[in-house]
PDB file of C-alpha atoms in Angstrom:
ATOM      1  CA  MET A1335      -0.046  -0.079   0.061  1.00  0.00           C
ATOM      2  CA  ARG A1336       2.731   2.690   0.836  1.00  0.00           C
ATOM      3  CA  LYS A1337       4.310   1.764  -2.583  1.00  0.00           C
ATOM      4  CA  ARG A1338       1.109   2.558  -4.414  1.00  0.00           C
ATOM      5  CA  LEU A1339       0.828   5.761  -2.185  1.00  0.00           C
ATOM      6  CA  CYS A1340       4.283   6.924  -3.067  1.00  0.00           C
ATOM      7  CA  GLY A1341       3.662   6.454  -6.652  1.00  0.00           C
ATOM      8  CA  LEU A1342       0.611   8.553  -6.531  1.00  0.00           C
ATOM      9  CA  GLY A1343       2.032  11.148  -4.522  1.00  0.00           C
ATOM     10  CA  MET A1344       5.024  11.275  -7.125  1.00  0.00           C
ATOM     11  CA  ILE A1345       2.724  11.535  -9.966  1.00  0.00           C
ATOM     12  CA  CYS A1346       0.399  14.554  -8.347  1.00  0.00           C
ATOM     13  CA  VAL A1347       3.537  16.558  -7.733  1.00  0.00           C
ATOM     14  CA  LEU A1348       4.997  16.041 -11.076  1.00  0.00           C
ATOM     15  CA  ALA A1349       2.853  18.534 -12.701  1.00  0.00           C
ATOM     16  CA  GLY A1350       3.502  21.372 -10.149  1.00  0.00           C
ATOM     17  CA  LEU A1351       7.325  20.548  -9.698  1.00  0.00           C
ATOM     18  CA  ALA A1352       8.336  19.728 -13.170  1.00  0.00           C
ATOM     19  CA  VAL A1353       7.336  23.353 -14.432  1.00  0.00           C
ATOM     20  CA  THR A1354       9.706  24.843 -11.470  1.00  0.00           C
ATOM     21  CA  ALA A1355      12.630  23.466 -13.731  1.00  0.00           C
ATOM     22  CA  PRO A1356      12.090  26.462 -16.370  1.00  0.00           C
ATOM     23  CA  VAL A1357      11.023  28.495 -13.269  1.00  0.00           C
ATOM     24  CA  ALA A1358      14.502  28.426 -11.885  1.00  0.00           C
ATOM     25  CA  THR A1359      16.219  28.556 -14.884  1.00  0.00           C
ATOM     26  CA  ALA A1360      14.468  32.027 -15.356  1.00  0.00           C
ATOM     27  CA  ALA A1361      15.151  32.990 -11.999  1.00  0.00           C
ATOM     28  CA  ALA A1362      18.755  32.717 -12.308  1.00  0.00           C
ATOM     29  CA  ALA A1363      18.897  35.517 -15.052  1.00  0.00           C
ATOM     30  CA  PRO A1364      16.920  38.284 -13.299  1.00  0.00           C
ATOM     31  CA  ALA A1365      18.355  40.902 -15.622  1.00  0.00           C
ATOM     32  CA  ALA A1366      16.923  39.129 -18.429  1.00  0.00           C
ATOM     33  CA  MET A1367      13.656  38.362 -17.121  1.00  0.00           C
ATOM     34  CA  THR A1368      13.487  42.418 -16.377  1.00  0.00           C
ATOM     35  CA  ALA A1369      13.952  42.819 -20.091  1.00  0.00           C
ATOM     36  CA  THR A1370      11.596  40.567 -21.048  1.00  0.00           C
ATOM     37  CA  ALA A1371       9.123  42.007 -18.570  1.00  0.00           C
ATOM     38  CA  LYS A1372       9.744  45.667 -20.113  1.00  0.00           C
ATOM     39  CA  MET A1373       9.599  44.394 -23.633  1.00  0.00           C
ATOM     40  CA  ALA A1374       6.051  42.512 -23.211  1.00  0.00           C
ATOM     41  CA  ALA A1375       4.279  45.077 -20.883  1.00  0.00           C
ATOM     42  CA  PRO A1376       2.546  46.306 -24.022  1.00  0.00           C
ATOM     43  CA  ALA A1377       1.498  43.149 -25.212  1.00  0.00           C
ATOM     44  CA  ALA A1378       0.144  42.206 -21.459  1.00  0.00           C
ATOM     45  CA  VAL A1379      -2.219  44.518 -21.525  1.00  0.00           C
ATOM     46  CA  ALA A1380      -3.620  43.184 -25.035  1.00  0.00           C
ATOM     47  CA  THR A1381      -3.420  39.511 -23.556  1.00  0.00           C
ATOM     48  CA  PRO A1382      -5.012  39.661 -20.051  1.00  0.00           C
ATOM     49  CA  THR A1383      -5.808  35.828 -19.882  1.00  0.00           C
ATOM     50  CA  GLU A1384      -1.777  35.078 -19.565  1.00  0.00           C
ATOM     51  CA  ARG A1385      -1.742  32.910 -16.868  1.00  0.00           C
ATOM     52  CA  TYR A1386       1.375  32.534 -14.292  1.00  0.00           C
ATOM     53  CA  LEU A1387       2.969  29.798 -12.133  1.00  0.00           C
ATOM     54  CA  HIS A1388       3.755  30.916  -8.571  1.00  0.00           C
ATOM     55  CA  VAL A1389       5.962  29.298  -6.425  1.00  0.00           C
ATOM     56  CA  LYS A1390       6.396  30.896  -2.985  1.00  0.00           C
ATOM     57  CA  VAL A1391       9.045  29.264  -0.320  1.00  0.00           C
ATOM     58  CA  GLU A1392       9.327  30.482   3.415  1.00  0.00           C
ATOM     59  CA  ASP A1393      11.935  29.192   5.887  1.00  0.00           C
ATOM     60  CA  ALA A1394      12.124  30.660   9.132  1.00  0.00           C
ATOM     61  CA  SER A1395      14.719  28.859  10.259  1.00  0.00           C
ATOM     62  CA  LYS A1396      17.061  30.329   7.795  1.00  0.00           C
ATOM     63  CA  GLY A1397      15.168  33.841   7.358  1.00  0.00           C
ATOM     64  CA  GLU A1398      14.724  33.163   3.746  1.00  0.00           C
ATOM     65  CA  SER A1399      11.968  33.744   1.491  1.00  0.00           C
ATOM     66  CA  VAL A1400      11.835  33.113  -2.015  1.00  0.00           C
ATOM     67  CA  ASN A1401       9.034  34.199  -4.679  1.00  0.00           C
ATOM     68  CA  VAL A1402       9.332  33.081  -8.572  1.00  0.00           C
ATOM     69  CA  ASN A1403       6.453  34.131 -10.729  1.00  0.00           C
ATOM     70  CA  VAL A1404       6.428  33.000 -14.385  1.00  0.00           C
ATOM     71  CA  PRO A1405       4.053  33.152 -17.489  1.00  0.00           C
ATOM     72  CA  LEU A1406       3.109  29.494 -18.137  1.00  0.00           C
ATOM     73  CA  SER A1407       3.594  30.609 -21.870  1.00  0.00           C
ATOM     74  CA  MET A1408       7.337  31.407 -21.049  1.00  0.00           C
ATOM     75  CA  ALA A1409       7.573  28.000 -19.144  1.00  0.00           C
ATOM     76  CA  GLU A1410       6.051  26.316 -22.307  1.00  0.00           C
ATOM     77  CA  LYS A1411       8.722  27.727 -24.524  1.00  0.00           C
ATOM     78  CA  ILE A1412      11.678  27.218 -21.944  1.00  0.00           C
ATOM     79  CA  LEU A1413      10.849  23.430 -20.788  1.00  0.00           C
ATOM     80  CA  PRO A1414      11.713  21.975 -24.175  1.00  0.00           C
ATOM     81  CA  THR A1415      15.115  23.574 -24.153  1.00  0.00           C
ATOM     82  CA  ILE A1416      16.009  21.617 -21.043  1.00  0.00           C
ATOM     83  CA  ASN A1417      17.593  18.406 -21.536  1.00  0.00           C
ATOM     84  CA  LYS A1418      19.035  16.977 -18.416  1.00  0.00           C
ATOM     85  CA  GLY A1419      18.546  13.647 -16.636  1.00  0.00           C
ATOM     86  CA  GLU A1420      15.115  12.294 -17.445  1.00  0.00           C
ATOM     87  CA  MET A1421      14.001  15.763 -18.719  1.00  0.00           C
ATOM     88  CA  HIS A1422      14.054  16.175 -22.361  1.00  0.00           C
ATOM     89  CA  ASN A1423      12.084  18.046 -25.080  1.00  0.00           C
ATOM     90  CA  GLY A1424       9.381  18.848 -22.732  1.00  0.00           C
ATOM     91  CA  HIS A1425       9.058  15.177 -21.802  1.00  0.00           C
ATOM     92  CA  VAL A1426       9.929  13.091 -18.572  1.00  0.00           C
ATOM     93  CA  LYS A1427      10.895   9.764 -18.681  1.00  0.00           C
ATOM     94  CA  ILE A1428       9.604   7.400 -16.081  1.00  0.00           C
ATOM     95  CA  GLY A1429      11.421   4.478 -16.692  1.00  0.00           C
ATOM     96  CA  HIS A1430      12.739   4.625 -13.094  1.00  0.00           C
ATOM     97  CA  ALA A1431       9.651   5.804 -11.238  1.00  0.00           C
ATOM     98  CA  ASP A1432       8.275   2.435 -10.977  1.00  0.00           C
ATOM     99  CA  MET A1433      11.364   0.762  -9.082  1.00  0.00           C
ATOM    100  CA  ASP A1434       8.959   0.120  -6.282  1.00  0.00           C
ATOM    101  CA  ASP A1435       6.843  -2.158  -8.482  1.00  0.00           C
ATOM    102  CA  VAL A1436       4.374   0.794  -9.367  1.00  0.00           C
ATOM    103  CA  ASP A1437       3.342   1.480 -12.753  1.00  0.00           C
ATOM    104  CA  ILE A1438       3.256   5.182 -12.745  1.00  0.00           C
ATOM    105  CA  ARG A1439       1.438   5.535 -16.082  1.00  0.00           C
ATOM    106  CA  ALA A1440      -0.911   2.654 -15.696  1.00  0.00           C
ATOM    107  CA  LEU A1441      -1.878   3.935 -12.148  1.00  0.00           C
ATOM    108  CA  LEU A1442      -2.586   7.618 -13.673  1.00  0.00           C
ATOM    109  CA  ASP A1443      -4.772   5.620 -16.431  1.00  0.00           C
ATOM    110  CA  ALA A1444      -6.706   4.211 -13.781  1.00  0.00           C
ATOM    111  CA  VAL A1445      -7.281   7.396 -11.374  1.00  0.00           C
ATOM    112  CA  ARG A1446      -8.120   9.527 -14.657  1.00  0.00           C
ATOM    113  CA  THR A1447     -10.862   6.780 -15.890  1.00  0.00           C
ATOM    114  CA  ALA A1448     -12.286   6.303 -12.442  1.00  0.00           C
ATOM    115  CA  SER A1449     -15.115   8.069 -10.982  1.00  0.00           C
ATOM    116  CA  ASP A1450     -14.957  10.507  -8.027  1.00  0.00           C
ATOM    117  CA  ASN A1451     -14.072   8.546  -5.376  1.00  0.00           C
ATOM    118  CA  GLU A1452     -11.720   8.142  -2.075  1.00  0.00           C
ATOM    119  CA  PHE A1453      -9.208   5.612  -3.374  1.00  0.00           C
ATOM    120  CA  VAL A1454      -6.889   5.297  -0.311  1.00  0.00           C
ATOM    121  CA  THR A1455      -7.197   6.355   3.270  1.00  0.00           C
ATOM    122  CA  VAL A1456      -4.254   5.666   5.808  1.00  0.00           C
ATOM    123  CA  LYS A1457      -4.614   6.560   9.431  1.00  0.00           C
ATOM    124  CA  GLU A1458      -1.899   5.651  11.594  1.00  0.00           C
ATOM    125  CA  LYS A1459      -0.244   6.932  14.865  1.00  0.00           C
ATOM    126  CA  ASP A1460       1.407   9.778  13.442  1.00  0.00           C
ATOM    127  CA  GLN A1461       0.312   9.610   9.899  1.00  0.00           C
ATOM    128  CA  ASP A1462      -2.775  10.419   7.959  1.00  0.00           C
ATOM    129  CA  VAL A1463      -2.951  10.071   4.415  1.00  0.00           C
ATOM    130  CA  ARG A1464      -5.918  10.400   1.689  1.00  0.00           C
ATOM    131  CA  VAL A1465      -5.956   9.954  -2.027  1.00  0.00           C
ATOM    132  CA  ALA A1466      -9.070  10.791  -3.945  1.00  0.00           C
ATOM    133  CA  LYS A1467     -10.621  12.050  -7.430  1.00  0.00           C
ATOM    134  CA  SER A1468     -13.197  15.040  -6.627  1.00  0.00           C
ATOM    135  CA  ASN A1469     -14.866  17.722  -8.772  1.00  0.00           C
ATOM    136  CA  GLY A1470     -12.340  16.722 -11.754  1.00  0.00           C
ATOM    137  CA  ASN A1471      -9.486  17.053  -9.526  1.00  0.00           C
ATOM    138  CA  LEU A1472      -7.128  14.252  -8.278  1.00  0.00           C
ATOM    139  CA  VAL A1473      -6.408  15.024  -4.276  1.00  0.00           C
ATOM    140  CA  VAL A1474      -3.880  13.991  -2.014  1.00  0.00           C
ATOM    141  CA  HIS A1475      -3.796  14.846   1.671  1.00  0.00           C
ATOM    142  CA  VAL A1476      -0.903  13.882   3.877  1.00  0.00           C
ATOM    143  CA  ARG A1477      -0.399  14.538   7.645  1.00  0.00           C
ATOM    144  CA  ASP A1478       2.655  13.429   9.157  1.00  0.00           C
ATOM    145  CA  ALA A1479       3.317  14.316  12.797  1.00  0.00           C
ATOM    146  CA  SER A1480       6.780  12.469  12.615  1.00  0.00           C
ATOM    147  CA  LYS A1481       8.051  14.985  10.276  1.00  0.00           C
ATOM    148  CA  GLY A1482       7.524  18.173  12.602  1.00  0.00           C
ATOM    149  CA  GLY A1483       3.940  18.081  11.903  1.00  0.00           C
ATOM    150  CA  GLN A1484       4.123  18.276   8.080  1.00  0.00           C
ATOM    151  CA  LYS A1485       1.290  18.966   6.192  1.00  0.00           C
ATOM    152  CA  VAL A1486       0.924  18.354   2.249  1.00  0.00           C
ATOM    153  CA  ASP A1487      -2.104  19.208   0.307  1.00  0.00           C
ATOM    154  CA  ILE A1488      -1.769  18.744  -3.640  1.00  0.00           C
ATOM    155  CA  THR A1489      -4.814  19.217  -5.770  1.00  0.00           C
ATOM    156  CA  ILE A1490      -4.255  18.470  -9.513  1.00  0.00           C
ATOM    157  CA  PRO A1491      -7.026  19.197 -12.234  1.00  0.00           C
ATOM    158  CA  MET A1492      -7.643  15.811 -13.981  1.00  0.00           C
ATOM    159  CA  LYS A1493      -7.180  17.623 -17.517  1.00  0.00           C
ATOM    160  CA  VAL A1494      -3.610  17.851 -16.504  1.00  0.00           C
ATOM    161  CA  VAL A1495      -3.656  14.320 -15.789  1.00  0.00           C
ATOM    162  CA  ASP A1496      -4.990  13.541 -19.226  1.00  0.00           C
ATOM    163  CA  ALA A1497      -2.144  15.998 -20.824  1.00  0.00           C
ATOM    164  CA  LEU A1498       0.432  14.006 -18.829  1.00  0.00           C
ATOM    165  CA  LEU A1499      -0.542  10.734 -20.561  1.00  0.00           C
ATOM    166  CA  SER A1500      -1.054  12.471 -24.043  1.00  0.00           C
ATOM    167  CA  THR A1501       2.403  11.354 -25.312  1.00  0.00           C
ATOM    168  CA  ALA A1502       2.421   7.895 -27.261  1.00  0.00           C
ATOM    169  CA  LYS A1503       5.584   6.863 -25.270  1.00  0.00           C
ATOM    170  CA  ASP A1504       4.520   4.259 -22.553  1.00  0.00           C
ATOM    171  CA  ASN A1505       7.878   5.621 -20.661  1.00  0.00           C
ATOM    172  CA  GLU A1506       7.250   9.268 -20.766  1.00  0.00           C
ATOM    173  CA  LEU A1507       5.185  11.899 -19.269  1.00  0.00           C
ATOM    174  CA  ASP A1508       4.554  15.175 -21.676  1.00  0.00           C
ATOM    175  CA  VAL A1509       5.034  18.163 -19.192  1.00  0.00           C
ATOM    176  CA  SER A1510       4.707  20.575 -21.672  1.00  0.00           C
ATOM    177  CA  ALA A1511       1.381  19.624 -22.506  1.00  0.00           C
ATOM    178  CA  ALA A1512       0.585  19.500 -18.805  1.00  0.00           C
ATOM    179  CA  ILE A1513       1.782  23.409 -18.760  1.00  0.00           C
ATOM    180  CA  ARG A1514      -0.738  24.051 -21.694  1.00  0.00           C
ATOM    181  CA  ALA A1515      -3.563  22.256 -19.684  1.00  0.00           C
ATOM    182  CA  LEU A1516      -2.782  24.222 -16.694  1.00  0.00           C
ATOM    183  CA  SER A1517      -3.293  27.380 -18.588  1.00  0.00           C
ATOM    184  CA  ASP A1518      -6.864  26.467 -19.374  1.00  0.00           C
ATOM    185  CA  ALA A1519      -7.495  25.260 -15.895  1.00  0.00           C
ATOM    186  CA  GLY A1520      -8.084  28.467 -14.306  1.00  0.00           C
ATOM    187  CA  ASP A1521      -6.642  29.732 -10.808  1.00  0.00           C
ATOM    188  CA  ALA A1522      -5.909  26.606  -8.877  1.00  0.00           C
ATOM    189  CA  LEU A1523      -3.830  26.337  -5.695  1.00  0.00           C
ATOM    190  CA  LEU A1524      -1.748  23.053  -6.587  1.00  0.00           C
ATOM    191  CA  VAL A1525       0.424  22.430  -3.675  1.00  0.00           C
ATOM    192  CA  THR A1526       1.058  23.415  -0.202  1.00  0.00           C
ATOM    193  CA  VAL A1527       3.737  21.937   2.101  1.00  0.00           C
ATOM    194  CA  GLU A1528       3.898  23.180   5.413  1.00  0.00           C
ATOM    195  CA  ASP A1529       5.925  21.896   8.432  1.00  0.00           C
ATOM    196  CA  ALA A1530       7.794  23.212  11.577  1.00  0.00           C
ATOM    197  CA  SER A1531       9.779  25.445   9.465  1.00  0.00           C
ATOM    198  CA  GLN A1532       9.244  25.851   6.213  1.00  0.00           C
ATOM    199  CA  HIS A1533       6.003  26.831   4.257  1.00  0.00           C
ATOM    200  CA  ILE A1534       5.604  26.124   0.238  1.00  0.00           C
ATOM    201  CA  ARG A1535       2.877  26.932  -2.074  1.00  0.00           C
ATOM    202  CA  ILE A1536       2.437  26.396  -5.908  1.00  0.00           C
ATOM    203  CA  TRP A1537      -0.350  27.993  -7.465  1.00  0.00           C
ATOM    204  CA  VAL A1538      -1.585  29.166 -10.875  1.00  0.00           C
ATOM    205  CA  ASP A1539      -3.622  32.405 -11.591  1.00  0.00           C
ATOM    206  CA  SER A1540      -3.876  35.356 -14.027  1.00  0.00           C
ATOM    207  CA  LYS A1541      -1.874  37.664 -11.769  1.00  0.00           C
ATOM    208  CA  GLY A1542       1.834  38.699 -12.547  1.00  0.00           C
ATOM    209  CA  SER A1543       2.800  39.339  -9.176  1.00  0.00           C
ATOM    210  CA  PRO A1544       2.286  36.976  -5.737  1.00  0.00           C
ATOM    211  CA  GLU A1545      -0.583  37.274  -3.399  1.00  0.00           C
TER     212      GLU A1545
END
């Protein structure tokens, strides 16, 4: 059961975390981003439907705060240029993702075609885990007292799951397609992770700056 939970959790965070690769790349060149923003300013008025990926990380133990805000259209263009590790041309290979006897692609397809339901509920002394499909979203809820009271909430629109599976290759997930799907998914809080010292949020909306 734990192996399958691990597989579900990995896939849920994939759409949110995979797009942070181009976010990090763009954030490493602030001067270039500033120049791009100035050039794109007039166009931004003409295209009010631009969607933005936001990543906010706060670490109280280190007194650090990181905010990244990237247009999804930019992420979609940058992602295919990243060819490192399992990432290439906007796709992620999942050949090693089933190392614990979990067929990630088959698991995703099963969830995608199932009706709304609570698939997994695990309650232990220090842990509370819930995996469900609800209102067109794949939902993962984790509470882990053994890790400083860590709280993880993940909500991924099923249309993003469909997009991940849109590639014809069995051992790949199409992350570029998932980004395009996020653009049409409306405002969405994708991932929150909170423990004793850190707070992480990943969300999509039409605002060019964080909340």
